[in-house]
Structures are given as structure tokens and as C-alpha cells.
XYZ file of C-alpha atoms in Angstrom:
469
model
C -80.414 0.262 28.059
C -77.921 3.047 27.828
C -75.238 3.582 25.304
C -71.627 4.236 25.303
C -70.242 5.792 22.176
C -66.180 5.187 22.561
C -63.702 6.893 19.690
C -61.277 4.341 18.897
C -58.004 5.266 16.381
C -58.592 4.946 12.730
C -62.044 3.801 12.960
C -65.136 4.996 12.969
C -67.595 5.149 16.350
C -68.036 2.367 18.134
C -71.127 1.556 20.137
C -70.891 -0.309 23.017
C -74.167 -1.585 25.209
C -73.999 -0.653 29.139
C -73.411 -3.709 30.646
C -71.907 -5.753 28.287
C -68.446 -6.150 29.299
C -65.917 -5.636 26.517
C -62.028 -8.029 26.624
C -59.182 -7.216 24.618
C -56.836 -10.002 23.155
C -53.782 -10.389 21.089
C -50.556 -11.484 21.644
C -47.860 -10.067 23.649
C -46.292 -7.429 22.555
C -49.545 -7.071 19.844
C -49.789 -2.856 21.434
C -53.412 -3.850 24.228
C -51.553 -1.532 26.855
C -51.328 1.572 24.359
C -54.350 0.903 22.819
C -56.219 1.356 25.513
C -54.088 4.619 26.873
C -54.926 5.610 23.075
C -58.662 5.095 23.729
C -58.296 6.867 27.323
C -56.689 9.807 25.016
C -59.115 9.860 22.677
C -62.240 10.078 24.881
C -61.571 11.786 28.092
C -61.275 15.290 27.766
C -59.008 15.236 31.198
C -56.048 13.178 29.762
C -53.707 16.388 27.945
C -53.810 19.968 27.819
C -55.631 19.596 24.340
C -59.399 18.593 25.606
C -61.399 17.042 22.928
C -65.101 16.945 22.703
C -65.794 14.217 24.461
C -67.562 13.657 27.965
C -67.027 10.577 28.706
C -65.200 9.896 31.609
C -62.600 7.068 31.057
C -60.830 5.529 33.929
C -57.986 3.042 33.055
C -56.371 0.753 36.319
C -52.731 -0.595 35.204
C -51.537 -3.494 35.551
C -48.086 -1.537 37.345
C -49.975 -0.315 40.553
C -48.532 -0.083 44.102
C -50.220 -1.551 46.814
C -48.968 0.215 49.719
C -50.927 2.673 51.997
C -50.708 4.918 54.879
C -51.751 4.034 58.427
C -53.913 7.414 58.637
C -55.832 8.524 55.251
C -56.693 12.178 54.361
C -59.969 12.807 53.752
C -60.799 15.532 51.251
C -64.243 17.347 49.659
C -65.817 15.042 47.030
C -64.851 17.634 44.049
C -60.927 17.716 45.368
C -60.971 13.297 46.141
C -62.304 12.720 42.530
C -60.245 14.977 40.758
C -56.942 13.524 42.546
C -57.903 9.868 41.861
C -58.978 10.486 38.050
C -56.308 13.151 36.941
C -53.686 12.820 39.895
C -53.906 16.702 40.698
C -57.200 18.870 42.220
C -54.723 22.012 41.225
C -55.869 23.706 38.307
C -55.161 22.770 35.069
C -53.915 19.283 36.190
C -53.712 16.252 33.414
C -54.289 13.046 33.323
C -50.744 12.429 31.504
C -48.565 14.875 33.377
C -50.281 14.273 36.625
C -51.672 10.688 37.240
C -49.295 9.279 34.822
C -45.848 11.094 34.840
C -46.279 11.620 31.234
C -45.792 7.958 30.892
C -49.362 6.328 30.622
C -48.641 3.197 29.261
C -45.766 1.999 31.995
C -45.921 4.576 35.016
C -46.448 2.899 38.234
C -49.583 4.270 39.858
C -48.781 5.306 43.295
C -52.859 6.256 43.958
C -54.197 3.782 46.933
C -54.724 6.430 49.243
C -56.320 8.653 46.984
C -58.762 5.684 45.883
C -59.674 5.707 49.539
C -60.015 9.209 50.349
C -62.566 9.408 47.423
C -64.350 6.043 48.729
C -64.996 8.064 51.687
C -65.658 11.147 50.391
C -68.401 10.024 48.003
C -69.774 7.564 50.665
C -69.866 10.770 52.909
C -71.494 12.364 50.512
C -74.233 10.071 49.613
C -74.738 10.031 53.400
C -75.055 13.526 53.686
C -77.819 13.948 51.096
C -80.151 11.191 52.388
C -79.915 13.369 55.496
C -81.031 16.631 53.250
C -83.439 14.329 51.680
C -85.104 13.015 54.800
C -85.313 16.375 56.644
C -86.711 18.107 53.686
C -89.174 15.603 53.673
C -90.146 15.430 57.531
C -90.256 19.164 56.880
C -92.811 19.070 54.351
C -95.229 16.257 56.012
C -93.429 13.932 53.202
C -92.848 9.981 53.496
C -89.127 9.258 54.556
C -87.488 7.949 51.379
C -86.404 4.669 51.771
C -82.920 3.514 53.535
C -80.540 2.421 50.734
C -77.194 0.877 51.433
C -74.211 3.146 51.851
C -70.627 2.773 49.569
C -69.295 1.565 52.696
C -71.878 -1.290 53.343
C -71.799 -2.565 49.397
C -68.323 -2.389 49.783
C -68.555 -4.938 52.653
C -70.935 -6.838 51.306
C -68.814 -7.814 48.251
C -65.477 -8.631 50.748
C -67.157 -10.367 52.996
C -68.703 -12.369 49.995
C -65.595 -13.141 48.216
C -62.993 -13.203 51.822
C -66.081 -14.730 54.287
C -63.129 -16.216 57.125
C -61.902 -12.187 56.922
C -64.591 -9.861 57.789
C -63.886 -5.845 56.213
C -64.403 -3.057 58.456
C -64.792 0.822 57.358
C -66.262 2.642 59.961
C -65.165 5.874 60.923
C -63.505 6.337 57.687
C -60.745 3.994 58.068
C -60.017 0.659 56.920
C -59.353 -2.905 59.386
C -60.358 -6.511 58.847
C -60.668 -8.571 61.432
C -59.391 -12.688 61.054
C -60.469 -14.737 64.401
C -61.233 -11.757 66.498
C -57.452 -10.184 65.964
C -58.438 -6.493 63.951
C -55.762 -5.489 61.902
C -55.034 -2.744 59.444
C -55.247 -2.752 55.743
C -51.613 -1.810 55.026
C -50.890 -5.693 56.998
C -53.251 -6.948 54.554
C -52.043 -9.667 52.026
C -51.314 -7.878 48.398
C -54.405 -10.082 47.712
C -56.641 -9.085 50.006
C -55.037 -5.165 49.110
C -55.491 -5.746 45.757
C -59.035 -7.010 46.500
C -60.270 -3.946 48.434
C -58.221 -1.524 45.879
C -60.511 -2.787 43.043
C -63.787 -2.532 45.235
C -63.283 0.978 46.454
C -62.093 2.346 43.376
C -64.998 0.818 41.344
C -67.439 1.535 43.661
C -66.356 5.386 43.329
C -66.676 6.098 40.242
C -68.985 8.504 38.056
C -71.311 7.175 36.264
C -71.504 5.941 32.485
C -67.670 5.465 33.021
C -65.731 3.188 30.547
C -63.623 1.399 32.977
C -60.083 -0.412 31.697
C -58.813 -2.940 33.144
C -55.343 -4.103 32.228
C -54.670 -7.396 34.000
C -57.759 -7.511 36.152
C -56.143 -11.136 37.266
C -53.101 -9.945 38.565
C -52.658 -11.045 42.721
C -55.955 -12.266 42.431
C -56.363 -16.081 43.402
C -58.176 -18.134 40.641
C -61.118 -18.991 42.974
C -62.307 -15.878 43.476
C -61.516 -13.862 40.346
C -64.679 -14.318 38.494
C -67.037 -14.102 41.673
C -65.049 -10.754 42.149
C -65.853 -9.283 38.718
C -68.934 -10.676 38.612
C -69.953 -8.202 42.001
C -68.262 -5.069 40.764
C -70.011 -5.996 37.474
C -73.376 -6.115 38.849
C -73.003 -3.289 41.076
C -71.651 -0.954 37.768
C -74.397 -1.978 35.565
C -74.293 1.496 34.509
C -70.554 1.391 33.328
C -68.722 -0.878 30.410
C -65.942 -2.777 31.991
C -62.817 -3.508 29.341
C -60.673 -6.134 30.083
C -57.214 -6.508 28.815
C -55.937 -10.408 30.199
C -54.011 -13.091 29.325
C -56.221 -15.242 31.472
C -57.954 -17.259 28.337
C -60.321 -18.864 31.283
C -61.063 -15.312 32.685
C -61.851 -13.921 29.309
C -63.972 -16.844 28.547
C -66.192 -16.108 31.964
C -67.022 -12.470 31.063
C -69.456 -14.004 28.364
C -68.825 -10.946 25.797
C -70.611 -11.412 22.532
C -67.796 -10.214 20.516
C -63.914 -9.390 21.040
C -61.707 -6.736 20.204
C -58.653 -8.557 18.488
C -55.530 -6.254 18.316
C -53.060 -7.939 15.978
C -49.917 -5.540 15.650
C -48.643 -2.046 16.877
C -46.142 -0.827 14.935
C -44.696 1.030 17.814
C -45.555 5.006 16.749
C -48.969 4.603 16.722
C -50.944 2.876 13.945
C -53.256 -0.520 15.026
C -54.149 -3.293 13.480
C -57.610 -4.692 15.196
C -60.201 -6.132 14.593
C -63.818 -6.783 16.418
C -64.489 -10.935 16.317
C -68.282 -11.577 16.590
C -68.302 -14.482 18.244
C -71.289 -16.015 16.960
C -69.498 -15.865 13.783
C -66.880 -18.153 14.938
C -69.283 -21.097 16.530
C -67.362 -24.468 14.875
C -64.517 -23.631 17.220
C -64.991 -23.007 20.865
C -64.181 -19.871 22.804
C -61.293 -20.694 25.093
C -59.747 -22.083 21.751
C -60.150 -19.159 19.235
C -58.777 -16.971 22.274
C -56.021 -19.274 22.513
C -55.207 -18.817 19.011
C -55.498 -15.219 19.172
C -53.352 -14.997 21.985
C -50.299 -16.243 20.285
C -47.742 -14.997 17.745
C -46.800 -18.658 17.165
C -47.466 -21.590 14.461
C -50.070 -23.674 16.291
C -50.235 -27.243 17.002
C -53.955 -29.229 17.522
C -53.074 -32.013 19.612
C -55.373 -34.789 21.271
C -55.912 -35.315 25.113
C -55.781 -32.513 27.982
C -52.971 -30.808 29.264
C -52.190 -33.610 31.685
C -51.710 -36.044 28.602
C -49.087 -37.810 26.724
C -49.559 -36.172 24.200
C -49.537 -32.362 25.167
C -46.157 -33.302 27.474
C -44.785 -34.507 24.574
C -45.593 -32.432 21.828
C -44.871 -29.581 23.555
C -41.010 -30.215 24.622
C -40.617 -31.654 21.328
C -41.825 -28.476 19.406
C -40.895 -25.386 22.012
C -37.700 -24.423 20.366
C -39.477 -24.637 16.684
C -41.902 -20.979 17.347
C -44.976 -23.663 17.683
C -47.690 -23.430 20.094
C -49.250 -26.949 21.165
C -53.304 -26.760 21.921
C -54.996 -29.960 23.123
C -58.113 -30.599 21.948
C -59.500 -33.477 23.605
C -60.469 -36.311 20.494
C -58.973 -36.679 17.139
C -62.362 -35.777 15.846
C -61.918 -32.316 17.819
C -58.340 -32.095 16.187
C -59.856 -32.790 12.722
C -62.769 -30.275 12.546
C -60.854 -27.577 14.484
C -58.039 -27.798 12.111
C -60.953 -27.956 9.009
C -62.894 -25.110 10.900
C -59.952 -22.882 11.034
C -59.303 -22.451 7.357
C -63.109 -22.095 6.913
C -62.804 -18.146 8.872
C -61.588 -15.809 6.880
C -60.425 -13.532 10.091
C -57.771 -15.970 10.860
C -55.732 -16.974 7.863
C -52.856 -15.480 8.216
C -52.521 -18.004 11.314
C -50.881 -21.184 10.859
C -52.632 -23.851 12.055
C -51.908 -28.085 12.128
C -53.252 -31.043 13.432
C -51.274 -34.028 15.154
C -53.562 -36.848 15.509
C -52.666 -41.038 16.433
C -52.569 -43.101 13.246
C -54.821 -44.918 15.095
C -55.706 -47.904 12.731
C -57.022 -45.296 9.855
C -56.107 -46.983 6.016
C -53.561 -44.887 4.207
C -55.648 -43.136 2.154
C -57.046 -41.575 5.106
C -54.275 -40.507 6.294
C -53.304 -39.002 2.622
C -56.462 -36.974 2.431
C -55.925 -35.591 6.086
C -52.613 -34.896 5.490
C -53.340 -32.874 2.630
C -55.129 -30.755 5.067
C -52.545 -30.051 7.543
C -53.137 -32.735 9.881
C -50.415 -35.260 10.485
C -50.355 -38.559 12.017
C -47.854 -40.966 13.683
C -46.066 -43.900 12.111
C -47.119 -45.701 15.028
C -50.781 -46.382 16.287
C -50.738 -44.377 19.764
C -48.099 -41.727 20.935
C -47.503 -44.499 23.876
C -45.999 -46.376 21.109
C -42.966 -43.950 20.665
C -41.554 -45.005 23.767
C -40.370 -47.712 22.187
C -39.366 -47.531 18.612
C -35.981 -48.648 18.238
C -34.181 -45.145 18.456
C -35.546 -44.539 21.812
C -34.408 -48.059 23.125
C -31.451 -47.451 21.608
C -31.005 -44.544 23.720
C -32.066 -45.615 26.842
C -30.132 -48.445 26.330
C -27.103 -46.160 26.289
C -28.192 -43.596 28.725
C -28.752 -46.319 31.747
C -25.334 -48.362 30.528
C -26.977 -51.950 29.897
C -25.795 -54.156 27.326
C -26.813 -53.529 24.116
C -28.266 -56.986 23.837
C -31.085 -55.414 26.138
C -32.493 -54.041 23.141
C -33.322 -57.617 21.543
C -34.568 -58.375 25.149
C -37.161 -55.650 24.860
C -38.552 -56.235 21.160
C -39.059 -59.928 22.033
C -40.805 -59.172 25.112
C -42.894 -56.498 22.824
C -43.427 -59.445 20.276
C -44.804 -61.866 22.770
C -47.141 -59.879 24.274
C -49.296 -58.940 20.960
C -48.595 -62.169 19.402
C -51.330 -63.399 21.879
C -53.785 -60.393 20.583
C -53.391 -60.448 17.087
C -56.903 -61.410 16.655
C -58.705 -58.826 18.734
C -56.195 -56.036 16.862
C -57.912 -57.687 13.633
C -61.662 -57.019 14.806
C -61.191 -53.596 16.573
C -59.258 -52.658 12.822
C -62.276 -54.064 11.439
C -64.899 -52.327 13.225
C -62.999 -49.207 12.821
C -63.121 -49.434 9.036
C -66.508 -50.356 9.186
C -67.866 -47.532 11.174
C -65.401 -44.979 8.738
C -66.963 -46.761 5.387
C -70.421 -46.327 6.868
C -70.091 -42.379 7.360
C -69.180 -41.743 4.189
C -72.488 -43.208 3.080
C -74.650 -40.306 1.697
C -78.298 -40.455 1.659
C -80.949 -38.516 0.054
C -83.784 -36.393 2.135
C -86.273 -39.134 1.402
C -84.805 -42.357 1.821
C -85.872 -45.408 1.652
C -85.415 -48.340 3.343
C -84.559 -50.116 -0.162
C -81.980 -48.053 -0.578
C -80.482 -47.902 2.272
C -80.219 -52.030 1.860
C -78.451 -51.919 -1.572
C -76.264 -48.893 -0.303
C -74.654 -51.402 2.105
C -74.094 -54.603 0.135
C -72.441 -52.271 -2.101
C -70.463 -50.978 0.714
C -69.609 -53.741 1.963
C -69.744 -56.707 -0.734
C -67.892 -60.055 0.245
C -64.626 -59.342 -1.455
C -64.475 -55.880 0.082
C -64.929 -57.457 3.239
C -61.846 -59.630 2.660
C -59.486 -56.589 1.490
C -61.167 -54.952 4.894
């Protein structure tokens, strides 16, 4: 497998592995943008006036592109297409700043989906024509005919017609239609999905090889059910290039299945970094769309339980969104608990703030103490249903939908009644509870024995303690 050696500020060479696709993360306003127009500077010897050393070729797709093109394209020579859709300019001494960028790299609008096209063609043209060198020279000389390989054109309609299967692509005779129930139309009528679509295939498909190829917002007009299957194609047709992604798509990030990150904390706005690469095996007690999470935000954070559809996440989150917190859900309070524990355990991530909110559940106070003591909080009521109706929110609502305040007694009797009739089966499930929490913080040894694992109980769990239980 090849390798890509890519200069990055302040640090030393970095390798990177053909075909292992790289993702940036941090939050916004953490510098990803310029970092990655500083790692365009620093390795590709086309991007100022001053060329370095370097021969890589480094070819960076903003997120601020234009989507509109012309009804009839301009097809150019190969040499004059590529240099126009890499640098801007095929006149001499052309930049990539000055030219393709305006001399503003990190927020010029790229105006270039013609000239992605024109070298689409021109390389598929290209290709083309030497298969035809190739098989005459061949025929020539009494030679087998090499065999047929698939054009740009047909890998590029391949992928489409993969992803967009109701919309088939057509690119014969160097133009571009689709056709949608028999009706051919022409790509500037296309969707800014579908635009955006064929903008990414053409372009990638185009491109010299070993090419590090940014990305910023790969995402961006793309519908969700299609996104991965799209970079998964242009992936697998570039094995010979290293994709970078720059996203704030935590799901999308997750699907590229990199084996390590490239965290970029800060920019202090001149042009010093702080980043740092995450293994990711290193980080295994927390899972990936959560450390991404937390690496995407500038904010306190919040461990929650449930989903994003529950109680608790709704709740948490309107409660704490004017208070710089970010609320997480985690699924169980065992989740919360180690994820909070797991946290402080990574050196990497300290300087983020991390808590737990968990339901008090029917966990004995000094629990609750020793959790506490560890950042993780819990209710003074069992469930976070319960806070829809302690007193201050009847109160409220009381108020709010003008009913007598004797509608408040109403309510807490009502309340009353119905777990007066289930006092007993709160007792047992409180019991069980403390029984299942007493018997994991038995500790055996390696070899155990069945002895002691008897007398390790009764002590547990003598008749008096059974009676304070």
C-alpha cells in the first residue's frame, strides 16, 4: 500500500496510508477551514508564487461552491482542463490563491462547475484516445487487444445511477442530461442535489493520482440516505487517493471508519493550531459518535439517560440551553455512569467538562453521595416523569390555566391514592434493587470457592441487614 507524506504546521511529517480516509473535528469556530487551506499551502507547490518542495498534488472542495452551469460546456486539451480546475488559470504563472481562490482560500466562493466538466471530458477523452493508440499498436504488431476497461464517463454513470436509480445520467457526446420517466433534461434543471451529486463524481473521478483530496462539508445538499453510499463509491473508485473530511455530521464521520482523528482545538486567528491526532483505539470505554460529540463542542457537557426522543433529553436540554451546556443522551444510567467515569480516565480530554444527570431511581443515599462526588447528579425525585408534578409545577399550572387553587389539593390526593394501593410492590422492586447493588460490590478471588462464596452472602446479607434493607 502506498504512502502519503502530508506537511502539517508546527509538526513534524505525518504519514498517512492510501486509502484510509482521514476526518477533521473540533468545534466551530476551532480554525478546520484554515487548517486545511494551511495544509493545501503547505504541500502543493501550485497554491502561491513561492513553490515549496513538495509534489503532492492537493485538491481542497469548499464548502462555499456554486452550483450553476452553462447549457453548452467548452471543452479544452487535458494539460489546459486540469490546470483551470486545480489552479483556476492555464495562463502562465497562474496560482492557486490568486487564481482559483481570489486570494481568499478559506471563504471565496468557487465558481468552477464548468471547468470540473470540461476536465471530466477531457481526461475521459483522453483515456479514450490512448486505448485506441494502445489497440492499434498492438493489431500492428500481431499483439492481443488489451482488454476493454470502463471509460470516466461509464464509472461516472455507474455511481449515479447507483445512488439516483429512478434518474438515469447521460454523458454522451460530451454533454450532460438525465432522463426521469422518459422526459431528458439538462443538468443546469437538475436539483442542487442531484448538481451537487454529479459535481462531486466528476470532479473526483478527474483527478491525478496520489491526490490528498479535502473535503469541507462533504454533507452539504446531500440527502442523509445517500451520503455514505456516495462516499463510499468515490472512495472505492480513489483507492489511490486519501480523502479528508471536515463535517459536522457526527453520524457521517462515524461511517468513514478512520482509525484515528485529527482533533483541532483552537486557532488563534493569525495562524498558530492547536491539534491533536486521537487514536481511536485509545479511546474504546466511550463510543465513537460520543467522543466526536464531545469534541465537537465548545460547551460544558451534560450525560443524560434515554434517546433524543426522551423525557429526559427534551427536558434537560431547554432547561440547560441558556447555561453554555451541551446535553448528550446516553441511553441507561449505567451508560451515564461509566461515560462520565471513562471521561476523566483520558488524559486528551480534561480540559472538557463533563457531568452526569441520572434518575434517583431507588439508589440509598450513600450512593448517590459517592456518585455525586464524581460529577454525576441525581433527582430528588425517582423518575424525571415525576417533576411534572412536584408542587411548584402544579402550582404553576394551576395559575397558568386559571383553576382554583384548591385544584392543587385535588391533584396530590389523587397522586396519594393511586400509590397508596402499590406501596408494597414499591417495597420489593426497592428491595431487589438493593439486593442486586449489594451483590456487585461483592469481590471474589481468582480461585473461589463455593464455601466462600456461601459465607460472603450471609455476611452480605445477615437478617438484621435485611430488615434495615
Amino acid at each position: 500500500m502506498s504512502i502519503i507524506t502530508v506537511k502539517l504546521p508546527e509538526e513534524n511529517f505525518k504519514n498517512f496510508i492510501i486509502g484510509k480516509p482521514i476526518v477533521l473535528l473540533g468545534a466551530n469556530g476551532a480554525g478546520k477551514t484554515r487548517l486545511s487551506v494551511k495544509i493545501e499551502e503547505l504541500n502543493d507547490p501550485n497554491f502561491n508564487s513561492m513553490h515549496n518542495n513538495s509534489l503532492l498534488s492537493v485538491h481542497r472542495i469548499t464548502a462555499q461552491k456554486s452550483l450553476t452551469l452553462n447549457q453548452s460546456l467548452i471543452i479544452k486539451g487535458l494539460e489546459a482542463s486540469e490546470k483551470e480546475a486545480s489552479i483556476g488559470s492555464d495562463y502562465p504563472g497562474s496560482t492557486k490563491r490568486d487564481n482559483r481562490y481570489s486570494g481568499n482560500p478559506a471563504t471565496h466562493l468557487l465558481n468552477d462547475y464548468d471547468k470540473v466538466l470540461s476536465l471530466f471530458f477531457a481526461r475521459n477523452n483522453k483515456l479514450l484516445e490512448n486505448y485506441h493508440e494502445f489497440c492499434t499498436r498492438a493489431k500492428n504488431e500481431g499483439k492481443e487487444l488489451p482488454p476493454v476497461e470502463k471509460s470516466l464517463k461509464q464509472h461516472a454513470e455507474d455511481i449515479w445511477n447507483y445512488l439516483i436509480p429512478k434518474r438515469t445520467l447521460d454523458l454522451s457526446g460530451n454533454e450532460v442530461h438525465a432522463f426521469f420517466e422518459n422526459n431528458r433534461y439538462h443538468a443546469k434543471e437538475m436539483s442542487d442535489g442531484e448538481r451537487v451529486i454529479l459535481y462531486l463524481i466528476t470532479q473526483i473521478l478527474s483527478l491525478k493520482n496520489n491526490s490528498l483530496i479535502i473535503i469541507d462539508e462533504p454533507e452539504l445538499h446531500i440527502h442523509k440516505a445517500i451520503l455514505n453510499k456516495l462516499w463510499d463509491k468515490l472512495e472505492e473508485a480513489r483507492q489511490d487517493c486519501v480523502f479528508m473530511y471536515i463535517t459536522h455530521d457526527l453520524d457521517f464521520a462515524v461511517s468513514r471508519s478512520v482509525s484515528e482523528i485529527l482533533w483541532v482545538k483552537s486557532f488563534d486567528g493569525i495562524g498558530k493550531w492547536e491539534y491533536e491526532f486521537l487514536p481511536l483505539n485509545d479511546y474504546s470505554d466511550i463510543p465513537e459518535g460520543l467522543l466526536f460529540e464531545l469534541i465537537g463542542t465548545q460547551k460544558k457537557t451534560i450525560f443524560v439517560e434515554g434517546t433524543k426522543e426522551s423525557l429526559d433529553y427534551l427536558i434537560y436540554q431547554e432547561l440547560y440551553k441558556d447555561q453554555n451546556y451541551h446535553v448528550i443522551p446516553c441511553g441507561g444510567c449505567s451508560q451515564v455512569i461509566k461515560y462520565v467515569k471513562s471521561k476523566k480516565g483520558y488524559k486528551s480530554l480534561q480540559n472538557i467538562e463533563v457531568y452526569g444527570i441520572i434518575d434517583r431511581d431507588f439508589r440509598p443515599k450513600n450512593e448517590l453521595d459517592s456518585l455525586e462526588k464524581e460529577g454525576i447528579f441525581s433527582l430528588k425525585v425517582a423518575e424525571v416523569e415525576n417533576l411534572f408534578i412536584v408542587e411548584e409545577l402544579l402550582a404553576f399550572m394551576q395559575e397558568r390555566l386559571g383553576y382554583n387553587i384548591s385544584i392543587i389539593e385535588e391533584v396530590k390526593s389523587f397522586i396519594k391514592n393511586i400509590f397508596q394501593g402499590s406501596i408494597a410492590s414499591q417495597v420489593a422492586e426497592a428491595v431487589a434493587i438493593e439486593i442486586n447493588h449489594q451483590l456487585s460490590k461483592i469481590k471474589f478471588d481468582n480461585k473461589v470457592s463455593s464455601e466462600e462464596i456461601k459465607l460472603k452472602i450471609e455476611m452480605r446479607f445477615s437478617e438484621e441487614k435485611f430488615k434495615n434493607i
